[in-house]
PDB file of C-alpha atoms and ligand atoms in Angstrom:
ATOM      1  CA  UNK A   3      -5.909 -14.771   3.599  1.00 93.00           C
ATOM      2  CA  UNK A   4      -5.364 -12.631   0.457  1.00 95.00           C
ATOM      3  CA  UNK A   5      -8.509 -11.613  -1.406  1.00 95.00           C
ATOM      4  CA  UNK A   6      -6.910  -9.766  -4.294  1.00 95.00           C
ATOM      5  CA  UNK A   7      -3.944  -7.629  -5.282  1.00 97.00           C
ATOM      6  CA  UNK A   8      -5.091  -4.250  -3.951  1.00 97.00           C
ATOM      7  CA  UNK A   9      -2.326  -2.269  -5.603  1.00 98.00           C
ATOM      8  CA  UNK A  10       1.180  -2.197  -6.956  1.00 98.00           C
ATOM      9  CA  UNK A  11       3.089   0.801  -5.583  1.00 98.00           C
ATOM     10  CA  UNK A  12       5.510   2.466  -7.996  1.00 98.00           C
ATOM     11  CA  UNK A  13       8.145   4.935  -6.800  1.00 98.00           C
ATOM     12  CA  UNK A  14       8.696   7.941  -9.052  1.00 98.00           C
ATOM     13  CA  UNK A  15      10.489  11.290  -9.028  1.00 98.00           C
ATOM     14  CA  UNK A  16       7.668  13.299 -10.603  1.00 98.00           C
ATOM     15  CA  UNK A  17       4.081  12.291  -9.761  1.00 98.00           C
ATOM     16  CA  UNK A  18       2.382  14.551 -12.332  1.00 98.00           C
ATOM     17  CA  UNK A  19       4.601  13.362 -15.160  1.00 98.00           C
ATOM     18  CA  UNK A  20       4.035   9.692 -14.233  1.00 98.00           C
ATOM     19  CA  UNK A  21       0.239  10.151 -13.922  1.00 98.00           C
ATOM     20  CA  UNK A  22       0.176  11.687 -17.413  1.00 98.00           C
ATOM     21  CA  UNK A  23       2.148   8.705 -18.782  1.00 98.00           C
ATOM     22  CA  UNK A  24      -0.173   6.082 -17.221  1.00 98.00           C
ATOM     23  CA  UNK A  25      -3.308   7.941 -18.358  1.00 98.00           C
ATOM     24  CA  UNK A  26      -2.044   8.464 -21.888  1.00 98.00           C
ATOM     25  CA  UNK A  27      -0.493   5.024 -22.380  1.00 98.00           C
ATOM     26  CA  UNK A  28      -2.823   2.669 -20.487  1.00 98.00           C
ATOM     27  CA  UNK A  29      -6.040   4.761 -20.437  1.00 98.00           C
ATOM     28  CA  UNK A  30      -6.195   4.552 -16.634  1.00 98.00           C
ATOM     29  CA  UNK A  31      -8.008   7.113 -14.498  1.00 97.00           C
ATOM     30  CA  UNK A  32      -6.891   8.708 -11.246  1.00 98.00           C
ATOM     31  CA  UNK A  33      -9.575   8.063  -8.624  1.00 97.00           C
ATOM     32  CA  UNK A  34      -7.808   9.459  -5.541  1.00 97.00           C
ATOM     33  CA  UNK A  35      -4.896  11.675  -4.605  1.00 98.00           C
ATOM     34  CA  UNK A  36      -3.463  12.139  -1.157  1.00 98.00           C
ATOM     35  CA  UNK A  37      -0.521  13.521   0.778  1.00 98.00           C
ATOM     36  CA  UNK A  38       0.321  11.050   3.551  1.00 97.00           C
ATOM     37  CA  UNK A  39       2.809  12.791   5.854  1.00 97.00           C
ATOM     38  CA  UNK A  40       3.134   9.775   8.166  1.00 96.00           C
ATOM     39  CA  UNK A  41       4.375   7.688   5.212  1.00 97.00           C
ATOM     40  CA  UNK A  42       6.265  10.599   3.629  1.00 98.00           C
ATOM     41  CA  UNK A  43       4.539  10.405   0.253  1.00 98.00           C
ATOM     42  CA  UNK A  44       2.387  12.248  -2.226  1.00 98.00           C
ATOM     43  CA  UNK A  45       0.392   9.602  -4.062  1.00 98.00           C
ATOM     44  CA  UNK A  46      -2.236   8.876  -6.694  1.00 98.00           C
ATOM     45  CA  UNK A  47      -4.410   5.785  -7.180  1.00 98.00           C
ATOM     46  CA  UNK A  48      -5.299   4.737 -10.740  1.00 98.00           C
ATOM     47  CA  UNK A  49      -8.194   2.313 -10.960  1.00 98.00           C
ATOM     48  CA  UNK A  50      -7.760  -1.037 -12.738  1.00 97.00           C
ATOM     49  CA  UNK A  51     -10.724  -3.231 -11.727  1.00 96.00           C
ATOM     50  CA  UNK A  52     -13.119  -4.105  -8.924  1.00 93.00           C
ATOM     51  CA  UNK A  53     -12.701  -7.332  -6.975  1.00 83.00           C
ATOM     52  CA  UNK A  54     -13.787  -9.122  -3.831  1.00 78.00           C
ATOM     53  CA  UNK A  55     -13.678  -6.709  -0.887  1.00 81.00           C
ATOM     54  CA  UNK A  56     -12.455  -3.704  -2.906  1.00 88.00           C
ATOM     55  CA  UNK A  57     -10.763  -2.514  -6.061  1.00 93.00           C
ATOM     56  CA  UNK A  58      -7.322  -2.965  -7.545  1.00 96.00           C
ATOM     57  CA  UNK A  59      -5.086  -0.081  -8.499  1.00 98.00           C
ATOM     58  CA  UNK A  60      -1.718   1.200  -9.599  1.00 98.00           C
ATOM     59  CA  UNK A  61      -0.387   3.499  -6.888  1.00 98.00           C
ATOM     60  CA  UNK A  62       2.119   6.157  -7.951  1.00 98.00           C
ATOM     61  CA  UNK A  63       4.340   7.428  -5.131  1.00 98.00           C
ATOM     62  CA  UNK A  64       6.498  10.544  -5.016  1.00 98.00           C
ATOM     63  CA  UNK A  65       8.518  11.050  -1.816  1.00 98.00           C
ATOM     64  CA  UNK A  66       8.019  14.186   0.277  1.00 98.00           C
ATOM     65  CA  UNK A  67      11.765  14.195   1.039  1.00 98.00           C
ATOM     66  CA  UNK A  68      14.888  12.037   0.443  1.00 98.00           C
ATOM     67  CA  UNK A  69      14.910  10.646   4.010  1.00 98.00           C
ATOM     68  CA  UNK A  70      11.530   8.871   3.646  1.00 98.00           C
ATOM     69  CA  UNK A  71      11.079   5.165   2.693  1.00 98.00           C
ATOM     70  CA  UNK A  72      10.292   6.032  -0.939  1.00 98.00           C
ATOM     71  CA  UNK A  73      12.999   8.742  -1.055  1.00 98.00           C
ATOM     72  CA  UNK A  74      15.635   6.268   0.127  1.00 98.00           C
ATOM     73  CA  UNK A  75      14.384   3.642  -2.338  1.00 98.00           C
ATOM     74  CA  UNK A  76      14.711   6.096  -5.248  1.00 98.00           C
ATOM     75  CA  UNK A  77      18.248   7.027  -4.238  1.00 98.00           C
ATOM     76  CA  UNK A  78      19.267   3.388  -3.889  1.00 98.00           C
ATOM     77  CA  UNK A  79      17.414   1.754  -6.781  1.00 98.00           C
ATOM     78  CA  UNK A  80      15.823   4.443  -8.961  1.00 98.00           C
ATOM     79  CA  UNK A  81      12.231   4.424 -10.187  1.00 98.00           C
ATOM     80  CA  UNK A  82      10.291   1.159 -10.182  1.00 98.00           C
ATOM     81  CA  UNK A  83       8.056  -1.221  -8.239  1.00 98.00           C
ATOM     82  CA  UNK A  84       8.326  -0.279  -4.560  1.00 98.00           C
ATOM     83  CA  UNK A  85       5.792  -2.670  -3.009  1.00 98.00           C
ATOM     84  CA  UNK A  86       2.889  -5.026  -3.645  1.00 98.00           C
ATOM     85  CA  UNK A  87      -0.251  -4.667  -1.536  1.00 98.00           C
ATOM     86  CA  UNK A  88      -2.731  -7.472  -0.880  1.00 98.00           C
ATOM     87  CA  UNK A  89      -6.336  -6.999   0.207  1.00 96.00           C
ATOM     88  CA  UNK A  90      -7.182  -8.837   3.421  1.00 96.00           C
ATOM     89  CA  UNK A  91     -10.527  -9.098   5.207  1.00 95.00           C
ATOM     90  CA  UNK A  92      -9.095  -8.088   8.598  1.00 96.00           C
ATOM     91  CA  UNK A  93      -5.632  -6.495   8.817  1.00 97.00           C
ATOM     92  CA  UNK A  94      -5.251  -6.965  12.602  1.00 98.00           C
ATOM     93  CA  UNK A  95      -6.001 -10.657  12.290  1.00 98.00           C
ATOM     94  CA  UNK A  96      -3.686 -11.016   9.264  1.00 98.00           C
ATOM     95  CA  UNK A  97      -0.819  -9.318  11.179  1.00 98.00           C
ATOM     96  CA  UNK A  98      -1.361 -11.652  14.097  1.00 98.00           C
ATOM     97  CA  UNK A  99      -1.325 -14.760  11.900  1.00 98.00           C
ATOM     98  CA  UNK A 100       1.597 -13.715   9.689  1.00 98.00           C
ATOM     99  CA  UNK A 101       3.676 -12.455  12.651  1.00 98.00           C
ATOM    100  CA  UNK A 102       3.057 -15.790  14.363  1.00 98.00           C
ATOM    101  CA  UNK A 103       4.614 -17.493  11.319  1.00 98.00           C
ATOM    102  CA  UNK A 104       7.911 -15.654  11.845  1.00 97.00           C
ATOM    103  CA  UNK A 105       7.654 -12.783   9.353  1.00 98.00           C
ATOM    104  CA  UNK A 106       8.909  -9.445  10.749  1.00 98.00           C
ATOM    105  CA  UNK A 107       6.137  -6.856  10.935  1.00 98.00           C
ATOM    106  CA  UNK A 108       7.153  -3.284  10.105  1.00 98.00           C
ATOM    107  CA  UNK A 109       3.872  -2.156  11.671  1.00 98.00           C
ATOM    108  CA  UNK A 110       2.590  -3.866  14.799  1.00 94.00           C
ATOM    109  CA  UNK A 111      -0.686  -1.986  14.426  1.00 96.00           C
ATOM    110  CA  UNK A 112      -2.475  -0.763  11.283  1.00 97.00           C
ATOM    111  CA  UNK A 113      -1.872   2.755   9.976  1.00 97.00           C
ATOM    112  CA  UNK A 114      -3.833   5.088   7.767  1.00 97.00           C
ATOM    113  CA  UNK A 115      -3.563   4.212   4.047  1.00 97.00           C
ATOM    114  CA  UNK A 116      -4.997   5.383   0.714  1.00 96.00           C
ATOM    115  CA  UNK A 117      -8.712   6.050   0.377  1.00 95.00           C
ATOM    116  CA  UNK A 118      -9.529   5.410   4.037  1.00 95.00           C
ATOM    117  CA  UNK A 119      -7.916   1.969   4.177  1.00 96.00           C
ATOM    118  CA  UNK A 120      -6.020   0.410   7.105  1.00 97.00           C
ATOM    119  CA  UNK A 121      -2.560  -0.752   6.136  1.00 98.00           C
ATOM    120  CA  UNK A 122       0.492  -2.533   7.544  1.00 98.00           C
ATOM    121  CA  UNK A 123       3.848  -3.500   6.027  1.00 98.00           C
ATOM    122  CA  UNK A 124       5.892  -6.728   6.236  1.00 98.00           C
ATOM    123  CA  UNK A 125       9.692  -6.732   6.024  1.00 98.00           C
ATOM    124  CA  UNK A 126      10.870  -7.320   2.436  1.00 98.00           C
ATOM    125  CA  UNK A 127      13.770  -9.514   3.577  1.00 98.00           C
ATOM    126  CA  UNK A 128      11.279 -12.047   5.003  1.00 98.00           C
ATOM    127  CA  UNK A 129       9.092 -12.072   1.872  1.00 98.00           C
ATOM    128  CA  UNK A 130      11.595 -12.960  -0.842  1.00 98.00           C
ATOM    129  CA  UNK A 131      12.799  -9.370  -1.270  1.00 98.00           C
ATOM    130  CA  UNK A 132       9.303  -7.954  -1.847  1.00 98.00           C
ATOM    131  CA  UNK A 133       8.065  -5.136   0.391  1.00 98.00           C
ATOM    132  CA  UNK A 134       4.566  -6.403   1.169  1.00 98.00           C
ATOM    133  CA  UNK A 135       1.614  -4.339   2.323  1.00 98.00           C
ATOM    134  CA  UNK A 136      -1.638  -5.618   3.816  1.00 98.00           C
ATOM    135  CA  UNK A 137      -4.724  -3.525   3.066  1.00 97.00           C
ATOM    136  CA  UNK A 138      -8.132  -3.606   4.663  1.00 96.00           C
ATOM    137  CA  UNK A 139     -10.576  -1.575   2.579  1.00 92.00           C
ATOM    138  CA  UNK A 140     -12.896   0.836   4.465  1.00 87.00           C
ATOM    139  CA  UNK A 141     -16.040  -1.211   3.736  1.00 74.00           C
ATOM    140  CA  UNK A 142     -14.324  -4.194   5.382  1.00 64.00           C
ATOM    141  CA  UNK A 143     -13.484  -2.092   8.462  1.00 63.00           C
ATOM    142  CA  UNK A 144     -17.185  -1.364   8.951  1.00 57.00           C
ATOM    143  CA  UNK A 145     -17.879  -5.098   8.672  1.00 61.00           C
ATOM    144  CA  UNK A 146     -15.239  -6.203  11.214  1.00 58.00           C
ATOM    145  CA  UNK A 147     -16.347  -3.494  13.673  1.00 53.00           C
ATOM    146  CA  UNK A 148     -19.930  -4.669  13.386  1.00 54.00           C
ATOM    147  CA  UNK A 149     -18.852  -8.335  13.848  1.00 53.00           C
ATOM    148  CA  UNK A 150     -16.882  -7.341  16.970  1.00 52.00           C
ATOM    149  CA  UNK A 151     -19.929  -5.470  18.326  1.00 49.00           C
ATOM    150  CA  UNK A 152     -22.156  -8.508  17.671  1.00 51.00           C
ATOM    151  CA  UNK A 153     -19.610 -10.794  19.402  1.00 51.00           C
ATOM    152  CA  UNK A 154     -19.700  -8.480  22.448  1.00 50.00           C
ATOM    153  CA  UNK A 155     -23.486  -8.722  22.789  1.00 44.00           C
TER     154      UNK A 155
HETATM  155  C1  LIG B  17      14.315  -1.416   1.233  1.00 53.37           C
HETATM  156  N1  LIG B  17      14.591  -2.682   0.854  1.00 53.37           N
HETATM  157  C2  LIG B  17      13.659  -3.097   0.008  1.00 53.37           C
HETATM  158  C3  LIG B  17      12.753  -2.016  -0.142  1.00 53.37           C
HETATM  159  N2  LIG B  17      13.184  -0.994   0.635  1.00 53.37           N
HETATM  160  N3  LIG B  17      13.487  -4.269  -0.624  1.00 53.37           N
HETATM  161  C4  LIG B  17      12.408  -4.374  -1.443  1.00 53.37           C
HETATM  162  N4  LIG B  17      11.510  -3.374  -1.639  1.00 53.37           N
HETATM  163  C5  LIG B  17      11.656  -2.193  -1.007  1.00 53.37           C
HETATM  164  N5  LIG B  17      10.761  -1.225  -1.205  1.00 53.37           N
HETATM  165  C6  LIG B  17      15.736  -3.486   1.274  1.00 53.37           C
HETATM  166  C7  LIG B  17      17.027  -2.698   1.225  1.00 53.37           C
HETATM  167  O1  LIG B  17      17.555  -2.718  -0.083  1.00 53.37           O
HETATM  168  C8  LIG B  17      17.885  -3.466   2.203  1.00 53.37           C
HETATM  169  O2  LIG B  17      18.417  -4.597   1.564  1.00 53.37           O
HETATM  170  C9  LIG B  17      16.880  -3.951   3.251  1.00 53.37           C
HETATM  171  O3  LIG B  17      15.592  -3.859   2.632  1.00 53.37           O
HETATM  172  C10 LIG B  17      16.879  -3.134   4.523  1.00 53.37           C
HETATM  173  O4  LIG B  17      16.745  -1.817   4.170  1.00 53.37           O
HETATM  174  P1  LIG B  17      17.111  -0.621   5.139  1.00 53.37           P
HETATM  175  O5  LIG B  17      18.518  -0.275   5.006  1.00 53.37           O
HETATM  176  O6  LIG B  17      16.583  -0.924   6.513  1.00 53.37           O
HETATM  177  O7  LIG B  17      16.295   0.499   4.397  1.00 53.37           O
HETATM  178  P2  LIG B  17      15.283   1.515   4.868  1.00 53.37           P
HETATM  179  O8  LIG B  17      15.761   2.265   6.089  1.00 53.37           O
HETATM  180  O9  LIG B  17      14.970   2.279   3.650  1.00 53.37           O
HETATM  181  O10 LIG B  17      13.985   0.676   5.315  1.00 53.37           O
HETATM  182  C11 LIG B  17      13.388  -0.211   4.451  1.00 53.37           C
HETATM  183  C12 LIG B  17      11.960  -0.538   4.987  1.00 53.37           C
HETATM  184  C13 LIG B  17      11.204   0.812   5.086  1.00 53.37           C
HETATM  185  C14 LIG B  17      11.315  -1.507   4.018  1.00 53.37           C
HETATM  186  C15 LIG B  17      12.121  -1.184   6.377  1.00 53.37           C
HETATM  187  O11 LIG B  17      11.203   1.423   3.799  1.00 53.37           O
HETATM  188  C16 LIG B  17       9.790   0.677   5.581  1.00 53.37           C
HETATM  189  O12 LIG B  17       9.550   0.573   6.801  1.00 53.37           O
HETATM  190  N6  LIG B  17       8.780   0.683   4.651  1.00 53.37           N
HETATM  191  C17 LIG B  17       7.370   0.599   5.033  1.00 53.37           C
HETATM  192  C18 LIG B  17       6.676   1.922   4.868  1.00 53.37           C
HETATM  193  C19 LIG B  17       6.708   2.440   3.433  1.00 53.37           C
HETATM  194  O13 LIG B  17       7.425   1.907   2.586  1.00 53.37           O
HETATM  195  N7  LIG B  17       5.953   3.555   3.181  1.00 53.37           N
HETATM  196  C20 LIG B  17       5.903   4.194   1.866  1.00 53.37           C
HETATM  197  C21 LIG B  17       4.740   3.756   1.101  1.00 53.37           C
HETATM  198  P3  LIG B  17      19.977  -4.954   1.638  1.00 53.37           P
HETATM  199  O14 LIG B  17      20.115  -6.212   0.820  1.00 53.37           O
HETATM  200  O15 LIG B  17      20.675  -3.756   1.065  1.00 53.37           O
HETATM  201  O16 LIG B  17      20.227  -5.161   3.111  1.00 53.37           O
HETATM  202  S1  LIG B  17       3.263   4.375   1.843  1.00 53.37           S
HETATM  203  C22 LIG B  17       1.955   3.673   1.085  1.00 53.37           C
HETATM  204  O17 LIG B  17       2.138   2.898   0.188  1.00 53.37           O
HETATM  205  C23 LIG B  17       0.576   4.088   1.593  1.00 53.37           C
HETATM  206  C24 LIG B  17       0.332   5.538   1.296  1.00 53.37           C
HETATM  207  C25 LIG B  17      -0.563   3.213   1.032  1.00 53.37           C
HETATM  208  O18 LIG B  17      -0.329   2.239   0.332  1.00 53.37           O
HETATM  209  O19 LIG B  17      -1.724   3.536   1.331  1.00 53.37           O
END
């Protein structure tokens, strides 16, 4: 089901300061920046490597306000690992399978994620305390749409 670790999301108070640290210390490069109002974050993706079905990244997350998921996390726990995201070939299918195995889905349907991806979250309490994200990379979305079209014909 999981093809790779797509990214590790890290909550921080100051995105620019944290980007500078990761660039300077680990020689990583920012490949995308986005403000995602639906998720309440300003974020940056730093490229690590390329893998099956997409790349893997460190994702730095600064909350847009204290009453967002990342804002609440920072208040409660301080800076640190907020979630782990796994690349899947088909996020709708993965949600269906995982939900059927009793894990609570925070998203019944995929939402818009970094760099054009489709994402969905699983409840941390059902995954050993780890907020888990499923990610379908954009190239995979084109593939599943084309498979669905072929199945229709
Ligand atoms: C909360 N909990 C966590 C957690 N956040 N555990 C592990 N990792 C986290 N990040 C724990 C709390 O400590 C609490 O445990 C329990 O979960 C229930 O929390 P809650 O009181 O319901 O807390 P809320 O209201 O903050 O909700 C938590 C929840 C929420 C995970 C349901 O944050 C959520 O729906 N997250 C999914 C969306 C998201 O995180 N978006 C931001 C990243 P106790 O033991 O105290 O009961 S967006 C993103 O990453 C996008 C841009 C992308 O990747 O492309």
